[in-house]
Amino acid sequence: MRIQLTALMMVAGFASAAVAQKGYTAPRTPDGHADLQGIWEVAKSPDRDLEASKLIVDPANHKIPYKSEALAQKKENAKNTVANDPLNKCFMPGVPRINLLSYPFQIFQTPDYVALAYEYIHNFRTIYMKRDRHLPDIDFWQGDSVGHWDGDTLVVDVGDFNDQTWLDKAGNYHSDQLHVQERYTRIGPDLLQYEATVEDPKVFTAPWKIRAELKRDTRPNARIMEYECQYLAEEAAKKQGK
Amino acid sequence: MRKTLLRLVANGAAIGTMWLLAPPLLGQDEPPSQPGGRGGPEGRGARGGRGGGRGGRAALPPAGPVKRMADGKPDMQGYWNAGNNGGAVFEVQKHPRRMQSLPAGDGAIVDPPDGLIPYTAEYAAKAKDNFDNHLADEPELHCYESGLPNQMYRQFGFQIFQPAGYVVMNWEFMHAVRIIPTDNRPHSVPASAKLFQGDSVGHWEGDTLVVDTTNFNDRTWLDSAGNAHSDQMHVVERFTPADERTIRYEATIEDPRAYTKPWKVAFAFNRNMQPNYEQMEFACIEGNTDVLHYTPDAGGKAKSGAK
């Protein structure tokens, strides 16, 4: 197992320049698209602090380009992340945060949908492949996802967000004007490149971009388990006599 | 107790049982409003009642045959609602009118013939205690997934996906999920893994999807009345499409600690025929104040008792 893990880490290292493994072509689904199906988890979660993680590849300084008043709000958030981080209340994480937590998720593909089932509080995203625009006049915690294929890359446009989620534990945040474009590219049998371009004209001066690598769970008969945050919190409170 | 529940109805905010009592929810046959998908002129707010899926039935032509996947297996993909099940979400067994908020119903149990859960003494007492003293502990009020067979008659419908090797079900309610591999794999999680939704493995027997589920925890209820099971529960389900709009459903439930013999529920799922229907996002804990509406004598946290 240790050898396998080491090998996986080496592969992850080689692929970190965002280049597919040499000669690799993803397998196909019956309708001819790249097959991204499997259980995936980010190799190294940046959730503690996106900026410190260096997974922000644009701008080059790895910093989120906040407007000045928004930077003040971020600093305010950071003063008490324990109390203020929505994840500490077991809320839905939003996008792209949910893909970058240390919990796996499973990708399913049909001709009409790509479905993402998350171990983290049984969150579930349905990506509509046959709808080309967002729903009018409604906000979602996880946004509204519509997808299309750019060659072998699944491109997902996510809009219709509310302003209640954070981008990480460090207090990085967004408004309800958040718009995310995700790109999922299988760059090896067990490696998925995930990119998210994040824009929000109320909060950021320019779009910025995350790039991360997700590794596949290669164990036979693997399944995602259940991380039920609210249940665990209530059980912990009972033990403390609250 | 009765006053406690009346207070709940007045507050009208509970996620579990009481949600079902809001007038729009009882209108299961009212005409649906269009969901406004594809950027249509109506906002999502125009959706109105949650009776979705069965409205408009009178105008539909007769149901066609079961749809097929490329490999010939039944194609059950789409949106479904639990059909008539004798008020199982309130109480899965045959039940008298328990109180204002829990109307009488036949339940969904077809075996044993009396329609009652064949409890052991221990679990009969546990179910009674749940009902008498712990209605605020209904797992759904705390945003837990429902487990089986409860999940299958929960409200607001579900979507079936059939990607290669799986049947995946996603409910709007609580964004609950079941992932059922259909590749003949064995159960492969350790016995110590106790899950709200259990560990499901499936296979096809002709046109019937047979699903075997183990590894349950004991934290889910069978319904809103507190009917109970232990972590020894084992459920075998049979999904048999009858036509393009109907799936016949049976589940056999055994649990040597909680029941003296296996028992069986049966009902049908009806396909949601609304064009462009989509499920919405059901935020639960994100706005949950349910336990604030339950008085302390029901295990809740309401500041003032029922007066």
XYZ file of C-alpha atoms in Angstrom:
549
model
C 0.000 0.000 0.000
C 2.788 2.368 0.895
C 4.464 1.681 -2.429
C 1.226 2.308 -4.274
C 0.694 5.567 -2.446
C 4.218 6.687 -3.227
C 3.704 5.844 -6.866
C 0.486 7.796 -6.899
C 2.172 10.812 -5.370
C 4.927 10.637 -7.959
C 2.374 10.524 -10.723
C 0.603 13.486 -9.181
C 3.895 15.354 -9.086
C 4.708 14.695 -12.711
C 1.273 15.722 -13.837
C 1.216 18.945 -11.902
C 2.193 20.961 -14.930
C -1.365 20.394 -16.162
C -0.249 18.072 -18.902
C -1.916 14.754 -19.494
C 0.174 11.709 -18.820
C 2.054 10.904 -21.990
C -0.144 9.258 -24.562
C -3.098 9.052 -22.192
C -6.577 9.184 -23.621
C -9.538 8.851 -21.301
C -11.860 5.882 -21.832
C -15.218 6.614 -23.470
C -18.783 6.465 -22.239
C -21.269 4.784 -24.625
C -22.179 8.203 -26.084
C -18.540 8.884 -26.930
C -17.510 11.387 -24.251
C -14.514 11.117 -21.960
C -15.405 8.817 -19.068
C -14.743 10.670 -15.834
C -16.698 8.251 -13.676
C -15.223 7.081 -10.434
C -14.617 8.209 -6.868
C -12.309 11.213 -6.673
C -10.738 13.271 -3.911
C -8.449 16.256 -4.031
C -4.814 15.167 -3.556
C -4.061 17.954 -1.089
C -6.968 19.955 0.241
C -6.439 23.717 0.099
C -9.381 24.355 2.407
C -7.379 25.690 5.333
C -6.375 28.694 3.240
C -6.766 28.851 -0.532
C -4.142 31.551 -0.914
C -1.523 29.766 1.201
C -2.177 26.508 -0.679
C -0.755 28.001 -3.863
C -3.470 26.253 -5.877
C -4.453 29.670 -7.170
C -2.570 29.671 -10.465
C -3.852 33.004 -11.719
C -2.857 35.588 -10.628
C 0.750 34.482 -10.311
C 1.076 35.725 -6.736
C -1.580 33.169 -5.630
C -3.643 35.955 -4.047
C -7.349 36.517 -4.524
C -7.757 39.939 -6.175
C -10.153 41.515 -3.692
C -11.610 44.966 -4.074
C -10.395 47.045 -1.155
C -13.689 47.086 0.750
C -14.081 43.352 0.172
C -10.608 42.704 1.521
C -11.696 44.439 4.706
C -14.659 42.073 4.934
C -12.388 39.070 4.399
C -10.190 40.257 7.254
C -13.278 40.679 9.409
C -14.352 37.123 8.553
C -10.894 35.851 9.470
C -11.124 37.273 12.991
C -13.390 34.461 14.108
C -13.487 31.677 11.580
C -14.619 29.122 14.147
C -17.844 31.004 14.718
C -18.286 32.363 11.222
C -17.304 29.568 8.847
C -20.584 28.214 7.433
C -19.086 24.715 7.392
C -18.940 24.802 11.174
C -22.742 24.929 11.069
C -22.865 21.960 8.686
C -24.121 24.133 5.834
C -23.646 23.280 2.174
C -20.127 24.296 1.117
C -20.870 25.877 -2.268
C -18.661 25.659 -5.359
C -15.703 25.231 -5.816
C -15.168 24.623 -2.084
C -17.094 21.350 -2.045
C -14.754 19.812 -4.619
C -11.693 20.787 -2.618
C -12.558 19.294 0.788
C -10.833 16.204 2.146
C -13.842 14.054 1.346
C -14.366 11.991 -1.799
C -17.141 12.385 -4.328
C -18.381 10.104 -7.071
C -18.979 11.196 -10.660
C -21.768 9.594 -12.699
C -22.482 10.286 -16.373
C -25.573 9.776 -18.472
C -26.291 11.461 -21.826
C -28.483 14.083 -20.135
C -26.704 14.626 -16.813
C -23.470 14.484 -14.941
C -24.187 13.810 -11.282
C -21.765 14.456 -8.436
C -22.491 12.583 -5.188
C -20.449 13.801 -2.238
C -19.546 11.927 0.930
C -19.654 15.277 2.721
C -23.209 15.514 4.137
C -24.641 13.581 1.175
C -24.470 16.695 -0.949
C -25.496 16.093 -4.555
C -25.010 18.242 -7.633
C -26.866 17.615 -10.845
C -25.143 19.107 -13.880
C -27.650 19.634 -16.675
C -26.048 18.748 -20.006
C -29.169 19.496 -22.073
C -29.947 22.906 -20.644
C -27.855 25.863 -21.759
C -28.834 28.651 -19.406
C -29.349 29.270 -15.723
C -32.724 29.414 -14.044
C -34.110 32.914 -13.583
C -34.610 34.612 -10.240
C -33.460 31.978 -7.817
C -30.424 31.462 -5.586
C -28.866 28.184 -4.546
C -26.247 27.262 -1.944
C -24.546 25.045 -4.522
C -25.427 27.173 -7.526
C -27.089 26.007 -10.725
C -24.841 23.880 -12.943
C -25.083 23.526 -16.727
C -22.433 21.608 -18.620
C -20.984 20.972 -22.043
C -17.952 19.213 -23.507
C -14.877 20.993 -24.798
C -13.138 18.029 -26.407
C -12.428 15.656 -23.534
C -12.932 18.351 -20.910
C -16.238 18.672 -19.070
C -16.970 22.381 -18.746
C -19.535 23.375 -16.115
C -20.928 26.862 -15.795
C -22.174 27.478 -12.271
C -24.329 30.495 -11.472
C -27.364 31.432 -9.339
C -25.396 31.395 -6.087
C -26.490 32.873 -2.790
C -23.999 34.877 -0.705
C -23.986 32.530 2.268
C -21.012 30.286 1.552
C -17.279 30.820 1.977
C -14.471 29.730 -0.304
C -12.324 28.219 2.449
C -11.796 28.116 6.215
C -9.751 31.324 6.150
C -12.714 33.609 5.546
C -12.321 34.038 1.810
C -15.793 34.775 0.530
C -17.981 35.925 -2.352
C -21.276 37.676 -3.030
C -24.415 36.489 -4.805
C -22.764 37.691 -8.017
C -20.386 34.717 -7.903
C -19.943 32.919 -11.191
C -17.721 29.842 -11.513
C -16.563 28.005 -14.590
C -15.281 24.526 -13.787
C -13.211 22.331 -16.074
C -12.822 18.608 -15.377
C -10.138 16.800 -17.416
C -9.049 13.220 -16.863
C -5.293 13.389 -17.343
C -4.472 9.831 -16.310
C -6.253 6.635 -15.309
C -6.348 7.792 -11.702
C -5.926 11.559 -12.016
C -8.480 14.238 -12.684
C -7.484 17.832 -13.231
C -9.954 20.277 -11.757
C -9.885 23.936 -12.660
C -12.232 26.643 -11.438
C -12.289 30.189 -12.747
C -13.974 32.382 -10.175
C -15.470 35.784 -10.860
C -17.600 38.126 -8.805
C -17.684 41.785 -9.825
C -18.908 42.856 -6.387
C -15.954 41.311 -4.555
C -13.024 40.726 -6.933
C -11.247 43.120 -9.299
C -10.623 40.362 -11.858
C -11.387 36.673 -12.413
C -8.969 34.265 -10.746
C -8.279 30.604 -11.163
C -7.720 27.485 -9.086
C -6.089 24.328 -10.424
C -6.049 21.136 -8.396
C -5.539 17.454 -8.940
C -7.940 14.817 -7.762
C -6.931 11.205 -7.309
C -9.168 8.226 -7.949
C -10.064 5.628 -5.339
C -8.741 2.481 -7.019
C -9.811 -0.038 -4.379
C -12.093 -2.742 -5.771
C -15.779 -2.176 -4.947
C -14.955 1.212 -3.429
C -17.896 3.359 -2.362
C -18.268 6.758 -0.780
C -19.324 6.554 2.847
C -21.420 9.003 4.895
C -20.105 12.084 6.656
C -23.209 13.360 8.447
C -22.038 16.598 10.033
C -25.245 17.529 11.840
C -25.572 14.071 13.367
C -21.970 14.082 14.566
C -22.374 17.571 16.017
C -25.505 16.553 17.913
C -23.884 13.383 19.229
C -20.882 15.387 20.397
C -23.162 17.901 22.122
C -25.007 15.078 23.898
C -21.730 13.697 25.191
C -20.884 17.115 26.573
C -24.267 17.192 28.287
C -25.586 20.111 26.287
C -49.135 16.230 23.824
C -52.084 17.087 21.675
C -51.586 20.739 22.416
C -47.939 20.421 21.535
C -48.789 19.208 18.093
C -51.447 21.822 17.557
C -48.826 24.378 18.362
C -46.642 22.816 15.738
C -49.306 23.065 13.094
C -49.783 26.697 13.977
C -46.106 27.329 13.486
C -46.186 25.459 10.253
C -42.449 25.184 9.944
C -41.521 21.611 10.677
C -39.663 19.475 8.182
C -40.995 16.074 9.100
C -44.574 15.117 9.582
C -45.936 18.576 9.858
C -44.755 19.756 6.483
C -47.086 17.306 4.921
C -50.040 18.990 6.509
C -49.627 22.354 4.860
C -52.610 22.761 2.540
C -50.700 22.780 -0.784
C -49.107 19.471 0.101
C -52.396 17.726 0.559
C -53.455 18.719 -2.933
C -51.754 15.742 -4.530
C -54.001 15.860 -7.555
C -54.053 19.564 -8.170
C -52.791 20.683 -11.567
C -49.071 21.379 -11.517
C -47.643 24.714 -12.424
C -44.874 24.820 -14.959
C -41.412 24.929 -13.463
C -40.147 27.490 -15.953
C -37.120 25.501 -17.047
C -35.068 26.445 -20.098
C -35.351 30.076 -19.314
C -39.087 30.133 -19.819
C -41.155 33.164 -18.961
C -42.273 31.967 -15.538
C -39.963 32.283 -12.567
C -39.399 29.299 -10.369
C -41.519 31.016 -7.768
C -44.555 30.303 -9.904
C -44.260 26.641 -9.171
C -46.891 26.686 -6.474
C -47.910 23.491 -4.744
C -45.639 20.550 -4.209
C -48.102 17.969 -5.398
C -46.011 17.668 -8.545
C -45.999 14.760 -10.835
C -49.473 13.401 -10.843
C -51.343 16.422 -12.065
C -52.496 16.463 -15.641
C -52.904 12.736 -15.591
C -56.365 12.879 -17.077
C -54.998 14.470 -20.257
C -52.284 11.854 -20.797
C -52.591 9.075 -23.376
C -52.359 5.513 -22.068
C -48.939 4.593 -20.719
C -46.616 2.938 -23.211
C -44.444 -0.076 -22.537
C -41.432 -0.044 -20.247
C -38.587 1.973 -21.758
C -35.329 0.119 -22.407
C -31.651 0.940 -22.036
C -29.243 0.030 -24.842
C -28.478 -3.251 -23.047
C -32.180 -4.140 -22.886
C -32.577 -3.506 -19.162
C -35.549 -1.374 -18.111
C -34.900 2.369 -18.329
C -36.325 3.875 -15.148
C -34.589 7.220 -15.558
C -36.625 10.286 -14.758
C -38.570 11.781 -11.872
C -40.833 9.652 -9.694
C -43.248 10.055 -6.798
C -44.411 7.469 -4.307
C -47.998 6.551 -5.174
C -50.744 5.677 -2.731
C -49.156 3.977 0.251
C -51.788 4.307 2.934
C -50.121 7.261 4.626
C -46.883 5.355 5.199
C -44.837 8.506 5.702
C -47.006 9.250 8.743
C -47.023 5.643 9.875
C -45.989 2.645 7.801
C -48.305 0.198 9.542
C -52.108 0.231 9.600
C -52.987 2.974 12.000
C -55.995 4.616 13.557
C -56.181 8.374 13.749
C -53.474 8.835 16.327
C -54.183 12.499 16.835
C -55.059 15.604 14.889
C -51.791 15.571 12.996
C -51.570 11.859 12.241
C -54.678 10.785 10.329
C -55.818 7.190 10.054
C -54.487 5.090 7.190
C -53.984 1.545 6.035
C -50.202 1.893 5.854
C -48.142 0.042 3.241
C -47.665 -3.347 4.900
C -49.007 -6.257 2.824
C -47.500 -8.998 4.967
C -48.466 -9.869 7.649
C -52.105 -9.539 6.565
C -53.089 -7.509 9.633
C -50.877 -4.692 8.312
C -48.973 -4.373 11.570
C -45.255 -4.490 12.314
C -44.487 -7.789 14.118
C -42.483 -6.181 16.900
C -40.513 -7.888 19.589
C -41.487 -6.668 23.052
C -38.331 -4.559 23.262
C -39.029 -2.686 20.034
C -42.764 -2.353 20.615
C -41.821 -0.499 23.780
C -39.218 1.577 21.958
C -41.705 2.611 19.267
C -44.278 3.550 21.915
C -41.705 5.610 23.776
C -40.706 7.385 20.563
C -44.311 8.319 19.901
C -45.207 9.248 23.466
C -42.085 11.162 24.418
C -39.709 11.836 21.552
C -41.500 13.141 18.466
C -38.968 15.976 18.284
C -36.311 13.340 17.759
C -37.791 12.402 14.404
C -34.570 12.048 12.419
C -35.799 14.168 9.513
C -36.360 17.104 11.886
C -32.614 16.987 12.446
C -31.867 16.783 8.718
C -30.802 13.158 8.709
C -31.352 10.901 5.738
C -34.346 8.614 6.191
C -32.977 5.078 5.785
C -35.159 2.259 4.508
C -37.904 1.710 3.770
C -38.819 5.233 4.943
C -36.753 6.926 2.227
C -38.876 5.330 -0.467
C -42.124 6.979 0.624
C -40.657 10.354 1.579
C -42.234 13.392 0.009
C -41.363 15.577 -2.994
C -40.207 12.793 -5.278
C -36.872 11.527 -6.522
C -34.841 11.231 -9.695
C -33.372 7.983 -11.020
C -30.128 7.962 -13.023
C -28.794 4.825 -14.691
C -25.124 5.379 -15.507
C -23.189 2.247 -16.471
C -23.107 -0.206 -13.587
C -25.310 1.780 -11.210
C -28.792 2.899 -10.360
C -28.584 6.238 -8.530
C -31.541 7.817 -6.738
C -31.623 11.430 -5.564
C -34.508 12.848 -3.545
C -35.301 16.518 -3.497
C -36.145 16.139 0.216
C -32.908 16.521 2.191
C -30.959 15.886 -1.047
C -30.942 12.272 0.115
C -29.067 9.826 -2.093
C -28.927 6.109 -2.753
C -26.097 4.718 -4.884
C -26.839 1.138 -5.944
C -24.145 -0.738 -7.880
C -25.652 -3.326 -10.234
C -22.461 -5.209 -11.102
C -23.142 -8.186 -8.807
C -20.569 -7.019 -6.305
C -20.862 -8.340 -2.754
C -21.349 -6.148 0.296
C -17.830 -4.980 0.964
C -17.945 -2.497 3.818
C -17.023 -3.835 7.261
C -19.826 -4.855 9.616
C -18.758 -2.017 11.904
C -19.787 0.577 9.296
C -23.246 1.804 10.350
C -24.904 4.021 7.782
C -28.120 6.030 7.580
C -28.845 4.714 4.090
C -27.122 1.361 4.587
C -24.930 -0.406 2.036
C -26.879 -1.364 -1.080
C -25.923 -3.850 -3.782
C -28.218 -4.651 -6.678
C -28.715 -6.975 -9.594
C -31.315 -7.518 -12.288
C -33.609 -10.547 -12.282
C -35.305 -10.190 -15.647
C -36.989 -6.792 -15.517
C -36.794 -6.588 -11.731
C -34.050 -4.668 -9.966
C -33.326 -6.517 -6.715
C -31.482 -4.494 -4.063
C -30.020 -5.948 -0.892
C -29.208 -3.441 1.849
C -27.313 -4.010 5.099
C -25.104 -1.962 7.458
C -27.870 0.287 8.764
C -27.459 2.336 11.893
C -30.348 2.425 14.364
C -30.862 6.205 14.122
C -33.541 6.285 11.453
C -37.253 5.766 11.968
C -39.643 3.905 9.704
C -42.048 6.856 9.655
C -43.005 10.019 11.493
C -44.781 8.111 14.274
C -41.553 6.697 15.679
C -41.736 3.130 14.396
C -38.287 1.706 14.913
C -35.655 -0.786 13.812
C -32.280 -1.847 15.143
C -28.894 -1.874 13.443
C -29.566 -5.519 12.598
C -32.091 -4.521 9.913
C -31.746 -6.128 6.487
C -33.906 -4.979 3.573
C -34.452 -6.654 0.205
C -36.255 -4.513 -2.355
C -37.729 -5.369 -5.722
C -38.305 -2.601 -8.303
C -40.388 -3.903 -11.215
C -41.394 -1.463 -13.969
C -44.950 -2.233 -15.077
C -45.138 0.343 -17.875
C -43.313 3.547 -18.777
C -45.041 5.417 -15.947
C -45.214 2.878 -13.151
C -42.689 0.990 -11.032
C -44.061 -1.644 -8.673
C -42.125 -1.670 -5.416
C -41.800 -4.278 -2.693
C -39.499 -4.347 0.301
C -39.013 -7.184 2.743
C -37.704 -6.023 6.102
C -36.108 -8.321 8.615
C -34.449 -7.495 11.894
C -34.126 -10.299 14.423
C -33.779 -7.889 17.290
C -36.747 -5.668 16.459
C -39.210 -8.002 14.716
C -40.423 -11.546 15.367
C -40.571 -12.285 11.626
C -39.905 -10.545 8.309
C -42.593 -8.192 7.016
C -43.252 -6.635 3.665
C -44.386 -3.285 2.248
C -45.667 -2.801 -1.292
C -46.799 0.211 -3.308
C -45.960 1.844 -6.647
C -43.986 4.813 -7.917
C -45.609 7.035 -10.524
C -43.561 8.852 -13.140
C -43.667 12.632 -12.917
C -45.017 13.654 -16.322
C -44.488 17.434 -16.006
C -42.472 18.644 -18.998
C -39.143 20.258 -18.089
C -39.529 19.314 -14.423
C -36.396 19.664 -12.347
C -35.739 19.069 -8.684
C -34.806 22.099 -6.641
C -32.256 22.439 -3.870
C -33.617 21.454 -0.470
C -31.617 23.255 2.182
C -32.345 21.684 5.556
C -29.950 22.459 8.371
C -29.154 25.736 6.624
C -32.427 27.154 7.899
C -33.687 24.573 10.325
C -35.536 25.867 13.356
C -37.774 22.864 13.838
C -36.709 21.883 17.304
C -37.511 25.425 18.395
C -41.131 24.691 17.580
C -41.322 21.559 19.683
C -42.110 22.010 23.330
C -39.772 20.518 25.932
C -42.234 17.746 26.807
C -41.807 16.453 23.240
C -38.043 16.731 23.457
C -37.860 20.131 21.759
C -36.499 23.508 22.703
C -39.501 25.830 22.490
C -39.104 28.579 25.073
C -42.745 28.533 26.127
C -44.661 25.318 26.561
C -47.958 24.669 24.850
C -50.452 26.870 26.609
